[in-house]
Amino acid sequence: MNVEALKEQAGIEACRFVESGMAVGLGTGSTVKYTILELGRRVREEGLNIVGVPTSLATAALAEEHGIPLVALDDVDGLDVVIDGTDEFDPAFHLIKGGGAALLREKIVAQSSKRMVVVADGTKEVKTLGAFPLPIEITPFASGTTVRALTDLLGCDVTVRQIEGQDVVTDNGNLIADAHAGATLNDPVAVEQAVLLVAGVVQVGLFTNMCDVVVMASPNGVTTLVKPS
Ligand code: 5RP
């Protein structure tokens, strides 16, 4: 079974956490895309009555295209659930996110949600975070200084993300620095706090103590993993 089929299975299965009347955070990426398509289908065909808060401009466009009514986060009194993808999750359900450069809005939305459901294929499950380069959103102002500070702090290569030779610019007008730490982030809570102290850092893609449930699809089927207490 190919990875795309696994993403689709996980994305659709996670929709069982959504009921009429809910305000739902809509994540960003190629797995949660299938959640958005399925929620749109339920809105159109089954009268599912929800409002969505998108975590990126790309997700807003996709959700609108598929008929999910959208609202601003400021206009609701918190969210019932957010469904989002991840780049890695560890046994404590700490996450690395930001592969799609949407980590700032994703974290704001996740922090505003009663429950965070992550959709993933089995390749995202790791023992120790960090093999996936850690995305860090930084200001364009003095980005070189911030990258040097992060290099010193983390003791690894830190590179400004580019696509086809151009800096990636986030929906918020910032840059993404990727920290190539390797699978060494044994204490992600401490790393998250330390990175946030660097002045040019807007947000870091470590999501610690936020995820409650992982809906994971592997060739053996779809499993709903609940955060160990
Ligand atoms: C975007 C993200 C994505 O959720 C993460 O990169 C996973 O994406 P995909 O489902 O495409 O693998 O954090 O900023």
PDB file of C-alpha atoms and ligand atoms in Angstrom:
ATOM      1  CA  MET A   1       0.000   0.000   0.000  1.00  0.00           C
ATOM      2  CA  ASN A   2       1.452   3.372  -0.918  1.00  0.00           C
ATOM      3  CA  VAL A   3       1.898   6.248   1.510  1.00  0.00           C
ATOM      4  CA  GLU A   4      -0.740   8.362  -0.219  1.00  0.00           C
ATOM      5  CA  ALA A   5      -3.381   5.712   0.475  1.00  0.00           C
ATOM      6  CA  LEU A   6      -2.298   5.605   4.134  1.00  0.00           C
ATOM      7  CA  LYS A   7      -2.597   9.375   4.405  1.00  0.00           C
ATOM      8  CA  GLU A   8      -6.098   9.177   2.972  1.00  0.00           C
ATOM      9  CA  GLN A   9      -7.141   6.476   5.459  1.00  0.00           C
ATOM     10  CA  ALA A  10      -5.815   8.407   8.457  1.00  0.00           C
ATOM     11  CA  GLY A  11      -7.277  11.689   7.239  1.00  0.00           C
ATOM     12  CA  ILE A  12     -10.745  10.240   6.776  1.00  0.00           C
ATOM     13  CA  GLU A  13     -10.756   8.205   9.994  1.00  0.00           C
ATOM     14  CA  ALA A  14     -10.005  11.324  12.066  1.00  0.00           C
ATOM     15  CA  CYS A  15     -13.303  12.840  10.955  1.00  0.00           C
ATOM     16  CA  ARG A  16     -15.074  10.726  13.583  1.00  0.00           C
ATOM     17  CA  PHE A  17     -13.872  13.261  16.137  1.00  0.00           C
ATOM     18  CA  VAL A  18     -16.048  15.930  14.476  1.00  0.00           C
ATOM     19  CA  GLU A  19     -19.755  16.397  15.231  1.00  0.00           C
ATOM     20  CA  SER A  20     -22.366  18.956  14.257  1.00  0.00           C
ATOM     21  CA  GLY A  21     -22.141  22.138  16.277  1.00  0.00           C
ATOM     22  CA  MET A  22     -18.361  22.055  16.579  1.00  0.00           C
ATOM     23  CA  ALA A  23     -15.789  24.714  15.799  1.00  0.00           C
ATOM     24  CA  VAL A  24     -12.921  22.822  14.166  1.00  0.00           C
ATOM     25  CA  GLY A  25      -9.296  23.796  13.588  1.00  0.00           C
ATOM     26  CA  LEU A  26      -8.189  22.726  10.125  1.00  0.00           C
ATOM     27  CA  GLY A  27      -4.516  21.830   9.847  1.00  0.00           C
ATOM     28  CA  THR A  28      -2.164  22.057   6.902  1.00  0.00           C
ATOM     29  CA  GLY A  29      -0.518  19.394   4.771  1.00  0.00           C
ATOM     30  CA  SER A  30      -0.989  16.422   2.500  1.00  0.00           C
ATOM     31  CA  THR A  31      -2.535  14.132   5.162  1.00  0.00           C
ATOM     32  CA  VAL A  32      -5.055  16.514   6.717  1.00  0.00           C
ATOM     33  CA  LYS A  33      -6.066  17.427   3.174  1.00  0.00           C
ATOM     34  CA  TYR A  34      -8.086  14.201   3.192  1.00  0.00           C
ATOM     35  CA  THR A  35      -9.762  15.223   6.452  1.00  0.00           C
ATOM     36  CA  ILE A  36     -10.802  18.510   4.856  1.00  0.00           C
ATOM     37  CA  LEU A  37     -12.145  16.760   1.751  1.00  0.00           C
ATOM     38  CA  GLU A  38     -14.186  14.347   3.898  1.00  0.00           C
ATOM     39  CA  LEU A  39     -15.526  17.086   6.171  1.00  0.00           C
ATOM     40  CA  GLY A  40     -16.514  19.058   3.070  1.00  0.00           C
ATOM     41  CA  ARG A  41     -18.348  16.013   1.742  1.00  0.00           C
ATOM     42  CA  ARG A  42     -20.221  15.603   5.038  1.00  0.00           C
ATOM     43  CA  VAL A  43     -21.144  19.307   5.045  1.00  0.00           C
ATOM     44  CA  ARG A  44     -22.502  19.136   1.512  1.00  0.00           C
ATOM     45  CA  GLU A  45     -24.110  15.682   1.550  1.00  0.00           C
ATOM     46  CA  GLU A  46     -25.030  15.052   5.196  1.00  0.00           C
ATOM     47  CA  GLY A  47     -25.722  18.533   6.518  1.00  0.00           C
ATOM     48  CA  LEU A  48     -22.810  18.473   8.974  1.00  0.00           C
ATOM     49  CA  ASN A  49     -23.011  21.841  10.709  1.00  0.00           C
ATOM     50  CA  ILE A  50     -19.519  23.037  11.599  1.00  0.00           C
ATOM     51  CA  VAL A  51     -17.339  26.090  11.290  1.00  0.00           C
ATOM     52  CA  GLY A  52     -13.648  25.758  10.477  1.00  0.00           C
ATOM     53  CA  VAL A  53     -10.616  27.833  11.391  1.00  0.00           C
ATOM     54  CA  PRO A  54      -7.822  27.290   8.862  1.00  0.00           C
ATOM     55  CA  THR A  55      -4.140  27.174   9.832  1.00  0.00           C
ATOM     56  CA  SER A  56      -2.845  28.498   6.505  1.00  0.00           C
ATOM     57  CA  LEU A  57      -3.934  30.349   3.408  1.00  0.00           C
ATOM     58  CA  ALA A  58      -3.641  27.083   1.455  1.00  0.00           C
ATOM     59  CA  THR A  59      -5.997  25.303   3.862  1.00  0.00           C
ATOM     60  CA  ALA A  60      -8.439  28.220   3.769  1.00  0.00           C
ATOM     61  CA  ALA A  61      -8.584  27.956  -0.032  1.00  0.00           C
ATOM     62  CA  LEU A  62      -9.056  24.159   0.071  1.00  0.00           C
ATOM     63  CA  ALA A  63     -11.756  24.312   2.747  1.00  0.00           C
ATOM     64  CA  GLU A  64     -13.633  27.065   0.928  1.00  0.00           C
ATOM     65  CA  GLU A  65     -13.454  25.114  -2.316  1.00  0.00           C
ATOM     66  CA  HIS A  66     -15.027  22.134  -0.547  1.00  0.00           C
ATOM     67  CA  GLY A  67     -17.794  24.057   1.146  1.00  0.00           C
ATOM     68  CA  ILE A  68     -16.639  24.239   4.773  1.00  0.00           C
ATOM     69  CA  PRO A  69     -17.799  27.533   6.328  1.00  0.00           C
ATOM     70  CA  LEU A  70     -14.818  29.390   7.779  1.00  0.00           C
ATOM     71  CA  VAL A  71     -14.542  31.847  10.644  1.00  0.00           C
ATOM     72  CA  ALA A  72     -11.665  33.755  12.207  1.00  0.00           C
ATOM     73  CA  LEU A  73     -10.219  32.332  15.410  1.00  0.00           C
ATOM     74  CA  ASP A  74     -10.912  35.684  17.093  1.00  0.00           C
ATOM     75  CA  ASP A  75     -14.615  35.285  16.331  1.00  0.00           C
ATOM     76  CA  VAL A  76     -15.152  32.015  18.225  1.00  0.00           C
ATOM     77  CA  ASP A  77     -14.850  31.166  21.872  1.00  0.00           C
ATOM     78  CA  GLY A  78     -12.166  28.532  21.387  1.00  0.00           C
ATOM     79  CA  LEU A  79     -12.248  25.395  19.277  1.00  0.00           C
ATOM     80  CA  ASP A  80     -13.640  21.962  20.087  1.00  0.00           C
ATOM     81  CA  VAL A  81     -10.945  20.118  18.187  1.00  0.00           C
ATOM     82  CA  VAL A  82      -8.082  20.694  15.766  1.00  0.00           C
ATOM     83  CA  ILE A  83      -7.069  18.028  13.290  1.00  0.00           C
ATOM     84  CA  ASP A  84      -3.579  18.450  11.868  1.00  0.00           C
ATOM     85  CA  GLY A  85      -0.675  16.540  10.384  1.00  0.00           C
ATOM     86  CA  THR A  86       2.790  16.070  11.821  1.00  0.00           C
ATOM     87  CA  ASP A  87       6.313  15.509  10.607  1.00  0.00           C
ATOM     88  CA  GLU A  88       7.245  13.337  13.588  1.00  0.00           C
ATOM     89  CA  PHE A  89       5.682  12.182  16.854  1.00  0.00           C
ATOM     90  CA  ASP A  90       7.477  10.517  19.757  1.00  0.00           C
ATOM     91  CA  PRO A  91       6.174   8.096  22.419  1.00  0.00           C
ATOM     92  CA  ALA A  92       5.052  11.018  24.633  1.00  0.00           C
ATOM     93  CA  PHE A  93       3.144  12.538  21.674  1.00  0.00           C
ATOM     94  CA  HIS A  94       5.529  15.478  21.392  1.00  0.00           C
ATOM     95  CA  LEU A  95       5.603  16.619  17.758  1.00  0.00           C
ATOM     96  CA  ILE A  96       7.802  18.222  15.158  1.00  0.00           C
ATOM     97  CA  LYS A  97       5.649  20.280  12.813  1.00  0.00           C
ATOM     98  CA  GLY A  98       6.258  22.943  10.194  1.00  0.00           C
ATOM     99  CA  GLY A  99       7.294  20.913   7.174  1.00  0.00           C
ATOM    100  CA  GLY A 100       4.681  22.949   5.324  1.00  0.00           C
ATOM    101  CA  ALA A 101       5.858  26.238   6.916  1.00  0.00           C
ATOM    102  CA  ALA A 102       2.532  26.752   8.721  1.00  0.00           C
ATOM    103  CA  LEU A 103       3.744  26.112  12.272  1.00  0.00           C
ATOM    104  CA  LEU A 104       2.915  29.506  13.781  1.00  0.00           C
ATOM    105  CA  ARG A 105      -0.762  29.478  12.861  1.00  0.00           C
ATOM    106  CA  GLU A 106      -0.915  25.747  13.573  1.00  0.00           C
ATOM    107  CA  LYS A 107       0.347  26.283  17.110  1.00  0.00           C
ATOM    108  CA  ILE A 108      -1.962  29.226  17.789  1.00  0.00           C
ATOM    109  CA  VAL A 109      -4.921  27.147  16.622  1.00  0.00           C
ATOM    110  CA  ALA A 110      -3.808  24.053  18.556  1.00  0.00           C
ATOM    111  CA  GLN A 111      -3.407  26.091  21.740  1.00  0.00           C
ATOM    112  CA  SER A 112      -6.984  27.289  21.316  1.00  0.00           C
ATOM    113  CA  SER A 113      -8.419  23.790  20.914  1.00  0.00           C
ATOM    114  CA  LYS A 114      -9.829  21.538  23.610  1.00  0.00           C
ATOM    115  CA  ARG A 115      -8.397  18.509  21.819  1.00  0.00           C
ATOM    116  CA  MET A 116      -5.636  18.009  19.234  1.00  0.00           C
ATOM    117  CA  VAL A 117      -5.995  15.057  16.891  1.00  0.00           C
ATOM    118  CA  VAL A 118      -2.993  14.317  14.677  1.00  0.00           C
ATOM    119  CA  VAL A 119      -3.254  12.381  11.436  1.00  0.00           C
ATOM    120  CA  ALA A 120      -0.185  10.464  10.300  1.00  0.00           C
ATOM    121  CA  ASP A 121       1.080   7.530   8.362  1.00  0.00           C
ATOM    122  CA  GLY A 122       3.348   5.108  10.191  1.00  0.00           C
ATOM    123  CA  THR A 123       6.558   6.726   8.900  1.00  0.00           C
ATOM    124  CA  LYS A 124       5.982   9.677  11.269  1.00  0.00           C
ATOM    125  CA  GLU A 125       6.351   7.597  14.443  1.00  0.00           C
ATOM    126  CA  VAL A 126       9.843   7.934  15.984  1.00  0.00           C
ATOM    127  CA  LYS A 127      11.564   7.067  19.243  1.00  0.00           C
ATOM    128  CA  THR A 128      13.402  10.397  19.462  1.00  0.00           C
ATOM    129  CA  LEU A 129      12.509  13.597  17.595  1.00  0.00           C
ATOM    130  CA  GLY A 130      14.925  15.404  15.290  1.00  0.00           C
ATOM    131  CA  ALA A 131      15.703  13.295  12.229  1.00  0.00           C
ATOM    132  CA  PHE A 132      13.211  15.568  10.479  1.00  0.00           C
ATOM    133  CA  PRO A 133      14.891  19.018  10.441  1.00  0.00           C
ATOM    134  CA  LEU A 134      13.271  21.162  13.128  1.00  0.00           C
ATOM    135  CA  PRO A 135      11.443  24.115  11.507  1.00  0.00           C
ATOM    136  CA  ILE A 136      11.806  27.463  13.276  1.00  0.00           C
ATOM    137  CA  GLU A 137       9.941  30.555  12.066  1.00  0.00           C
ATOM    138  CA  ILE A 138      12.236  33.602  12.272  1.00  0.00           C
ATOM    139  CA  THR A 139      11.976  37.283  11.397  1.00  0.00           C
ATOM    140  CA  PRO A 140      13.479  38.422   8.085  1.00  0.00           C
ATOM    141  CA  PHE A 141      15.206  41.190  10.073  1.00  0.00           C
ATOM    142  CA  ALA A 142      18.716  40.043  11.005  1.00  0.00           C
ATOM    143  CA  SER A 143      17.943  36.484   9.914  1.00  0.00           C
ATOM    144  CA  GLY A 144      21.678  35.713   9.657  1.00  0.00           C
ATOM    145  CA  THR A 145      22.196  36.740  13.289  1.00  0.00           C
ATOM    146  CA  THR A 146      19.284  34.561  14.377  1.00  0.00           C
ATOM    147  CA  VAL A 147      20.578  31.589  12.383  1.00  0.00           C
ATOM    148  CA  ARG A 148      24.005  31.971  14.042  1.00  0.00           C
ATOM    149  CA  ALA A 149      22.411  32.144  17.488  1.00  0.00           C
ATOM    150  CA  LEU A 150      20.396  28.987  16.756  1.00  0.00           C
ATOM    151  CA  THR A 151      23.486  27.203  15.434  1.00  0.00           C
ATOM    152  CA  ASP A 152      25.346  27.992  18.671  1.00  0.00           C
ATOM    153  CA  LEU A 153      22.374  27.031  20.827  1.00  0.00           C
ATOM    154  CA  LEU A 154      21.534  23.749  19.140  1.00  0.00           C
ATOM    155  CA  GLY A 155      25.045  22.739  18.070  1.00  0.00           C
ATOM    156  CA  CYS A 156      23.968  21.703  14.596  1.00  0.00           C
ATOM    157  CA  ASP A 157      23.606  23.096  11.079  1.00  0.00           C
ATOM    158  CA  VAL A 158      20.748  25.559  10.714  1.00  0.00           C
ATOM    159  CA  THR A 159      19.724  26.570   7.197  1.00  0.00           C
ATOM    160  CA  VAL A 160      17.185  29.049   5.871  1.00  0.00           C
ATOM    161  CA  ARG A 161      14.635  27.075   3.872  1.00  0.00           C
ATOM    162  CA  GLN A 162      14.606  27.756   0.150  1.00  0.00           C
ATOM    163  CA  ILE A 163      12.616  26.416  -2.765  1.00  0.00           C
ATOM    164  CA  GLU A 164      14.201  26.761  -6.207  1.00  0.00           C
ATOM    165  CA  GLY A 165      16.782  29.184  -4.846  1.00  0.00           C
ATOM    166  CA  GLN A 166      14.236  31.494  -3.204  1.00  0.00           C
ATOM    167  CA  ASP A 167      13.665  31.881   0.524  1.00  0.00           C
ATOM    168  CA  VAL A 168      10.381  30.346   1.648  1.00  0.00           C
ATOM    169  CA  VAL A 169       8.184  33.131   3.070  1.00  0.00           C
ATOM    170  CA  THR A 170       5.468  32.083   5.508  1.00  0.00           C
ATOM    171  CA  ASP A 171       1.860  33.301   5.484  1.00  0.00           C
ATOM    172  CA  ASN A 172       3.023  35.727   8.185  1.00  0.00           C
ATOM    173  CA  GLY A 173       5.848  37.223   6.095  1.00  0.00           C
ATOM    174  CA  ASN A 174       8.604  35.437   8.002  1.00  0.00           C
ATOM    175  CA  LEU A 175      11.339  32.923   7.080  1.00  0.00           C
ATOM    176  CA  ILE A 176      11.853  29.298   8.099  1.00  0.00           C
ATOM    177  CA  ALA A 177      15.151  28.130   9.574  1.00  0.00           C
ATOM    178  CA  ASP A 178      15.559  24.344   9.611  1.00  0.00           C
ATOM    179  CA  ALA A 179      17.741  22.912  12.377  1.00  0.00           C
ATOM    180  CA  HIS A 180      19.448  19.660  11.362  1.00  0.00           C
ATOM    181  CA  ALA A 181      19.865  18.180  14.820  1.00  0.00           C
ATOM    182  CA  GLY A 182      19.390  14.521  13.949  1.00  0.00           C
ATOM    183  CA  ALA A 183      17.374  12.224  16.200  1.00  0.00           C
ATOM    184  CA  THR A 184      18.821  13.755  19.371  1.00  0.00           C
ATOM    185  CA  LEU A 185      15.969  15.812  20.851  1.00  0.00           C
ATOM    186  CA  ASN A 186      15.587  13.778  24.043  1.00  0.00           C
ATOM    187  CA  ASP A 187      14.141  16.711  25.976  1.00  0.00           C
ATOM    188  CA  PRO A 188      11.900  18.534  23.483  1.00  0.00           C
ATOM    189  CA  VAL A 189      10.269  20.646  26.215  1.00  0.00           C
ATOM    190  CA  ALA A 190      13.639  22.144  27.170  1.00  0.00           C
ATOM    191  CA  VAL A 191      14.614  22.673  23.524  1.00  0.00           C
ATOM    192  CA  GLU A 192      11.301  24.393  22.790  1.00  0.00           C
ATOM    193  CA  GLN A 193      11.765  26.781  25.713  1.00  0.00           C
ATOM    194  CA  ALA A 194      15.402  27.533  24.871  1.00  0.00           C
ATOM    195  CA  VAL A 195      14.709  28.228  21.185  1.00  0.00           C
ATOM    196  CA  LEU A 196      11.859  30.587  22.068  1.00  0.00           C
ATOM    197  CA  LEU A 197      14.308  32.734  24.068  1.00  0.00           C
ATOM    198  CA  VAL A 198      16.224  33.716  20.904  1.00  0.00           C
ATOM    199  CA  ALA A 199      14.922  37.185  20.041  1.00  0.00           C
ATOM    200  CA  GLY A 200      14.547  36.639  16.297  1.00  0.00           C
ATOM    201  CA  VAL A 201      12.522  33.468  16.759  1.00  0.00           C
ATOM    202  CA  VAL A 202       8.804  33.876  16.152  1.00  0.00           C
ATOM    203  CA  GLN A 203       7.874  30.247  16.885  1.00  0.00           C
ATOM    204  CA  VAL A 204       9.409  26.780  16.875  1.00  0.00           C
ATOM    205  CA  GLY A 205       7.885  23.652  15.384  1.00  0.00           C
ATOM    206  CA  LEU A 206       8.130  21.641  18.584  1.00  0.00           C
ATOM    207  CA  PHE A 207       4.581  21.022  19.803  1.00  0.00           C
ATOM    208  CA  THR A 208       5.041  19.610  23.290  1.00  0.00           C
ATOM    209  CA  ASN A 209       2.173  18.456  25.505  1.00  0.00           C
ATOM    210  CA  MET A 210      -0.429  19.486  22.945  1.00  0.00           C
ATOM    211  CA  CYS A 211      -1.389  16.344  21.040  1.00  0.00           C
ATOM    212  CA  ASP A 212      -4.063  14.114  22.615  1.00  0.00           C
ATOM    213  CA  VAL A 213      -4.718  11.548  19.900  1.00  0.00           C
ATOM    214  CA  VAL A 214      -2.799  10.213  16.882  1.00  0.00           C
ATOM    215  CA  VAL A 215      -4.775   8.542  14.116  1.00  0.00           C
ATOM    216  CA  MET A 216      -2.082   6.512  12.403  1.00  0.00           C
ATOM    217  CA  ALA A 217      -2.434   4.486   9.231  1.00  0.00           C
ATOM    218  CA  SER A 218       0.020   1.696   8.484  1.00  0.00           C
ATOM    219  CA  PRO A 219      -0.169  -1.300   6.148  1.00  0.00           C
ATOM    220  CA  ASN A 220      -1.760  -3.239   9.059  1.00  0.00           C
ATOM    221  CA  GLY A 221      -4.677  -0.800   9.303  1.00  0.00           C
ATOM    222  CA  VAL A 222      -5.659   2.427  11.029  1.00  0.00           C
ATOM    223  CA  THR A 223      -4.965   2.737  14.765  1.00  0.00           C
ATOM    224  CA  THR A 224      -6.200   5.445  17.111  1.00  0.00           C
ATOM    225  CA  LEU A 225      -3.486   6.058  19.693  1.00  0.00           C
ATOM    226  CA  VAL A 226      -4.416   7.969  22.817  1.00  0.00           C
ATOM    227  CA  LYS A 227      -1.779   9.968  24.664  1.00  0.00           C
ATOM    228  CA  PRO A 228      -0.260   7.950  27.479  1.00  0.00           C
ATOM    229  CA  SER A 229      -1.192   9.518  30.828  1.00  0.00           C
TER     230      SER A 229
HETATM  231  C1  5RP B   1       2.712  22.032   8.030  1.00  0.00           C
HETATM  232  C2  5RP B   1       2.786  20.859   8.919  1.00  0.00           C
HETATM  233  C3  5RP B   1       2.229  19.581   8.395  1.00  0.00           C
HETATM  234  O1  5RP B   1       1.150  19.216   9.175  1.00  0.00           O
HETATM  235  C4  5RP B   1       3.301  18.538   8.439  1.00  0.00           C
HETATM  236  O2  5RP B   1       4.405  19.009   7.644  1.00  0.00           O
HETATM  237  C5  5RP B   1       2.830  17.199   7.912  1.00  0.00           C
HETATM  238  O3  5RP B   1       2.474  17.321   6.577  1.00  0.00           O
HETATM  239  P1  5RP B   1       2.124  16.077   5.670  1.00  0.00           P
HETATM  240  O4  5RP B   1       0.835  15.523   6.167  1.00  0.00           O
HETATM  241  O5  5RP B   1       2.046  16.670   4.280  1.00  0.00           O
HETATM  242  O6  5RP B   1       3.257  15.089   5.781  1.00  0.00           O
HETATM  243  O7  5RP B   1       3.257  20.898  10.030  1.00  0.00           O
HETATM  244  O8  5RP B   1       3.378  23.135   8.583  1.00  0.00           O
END
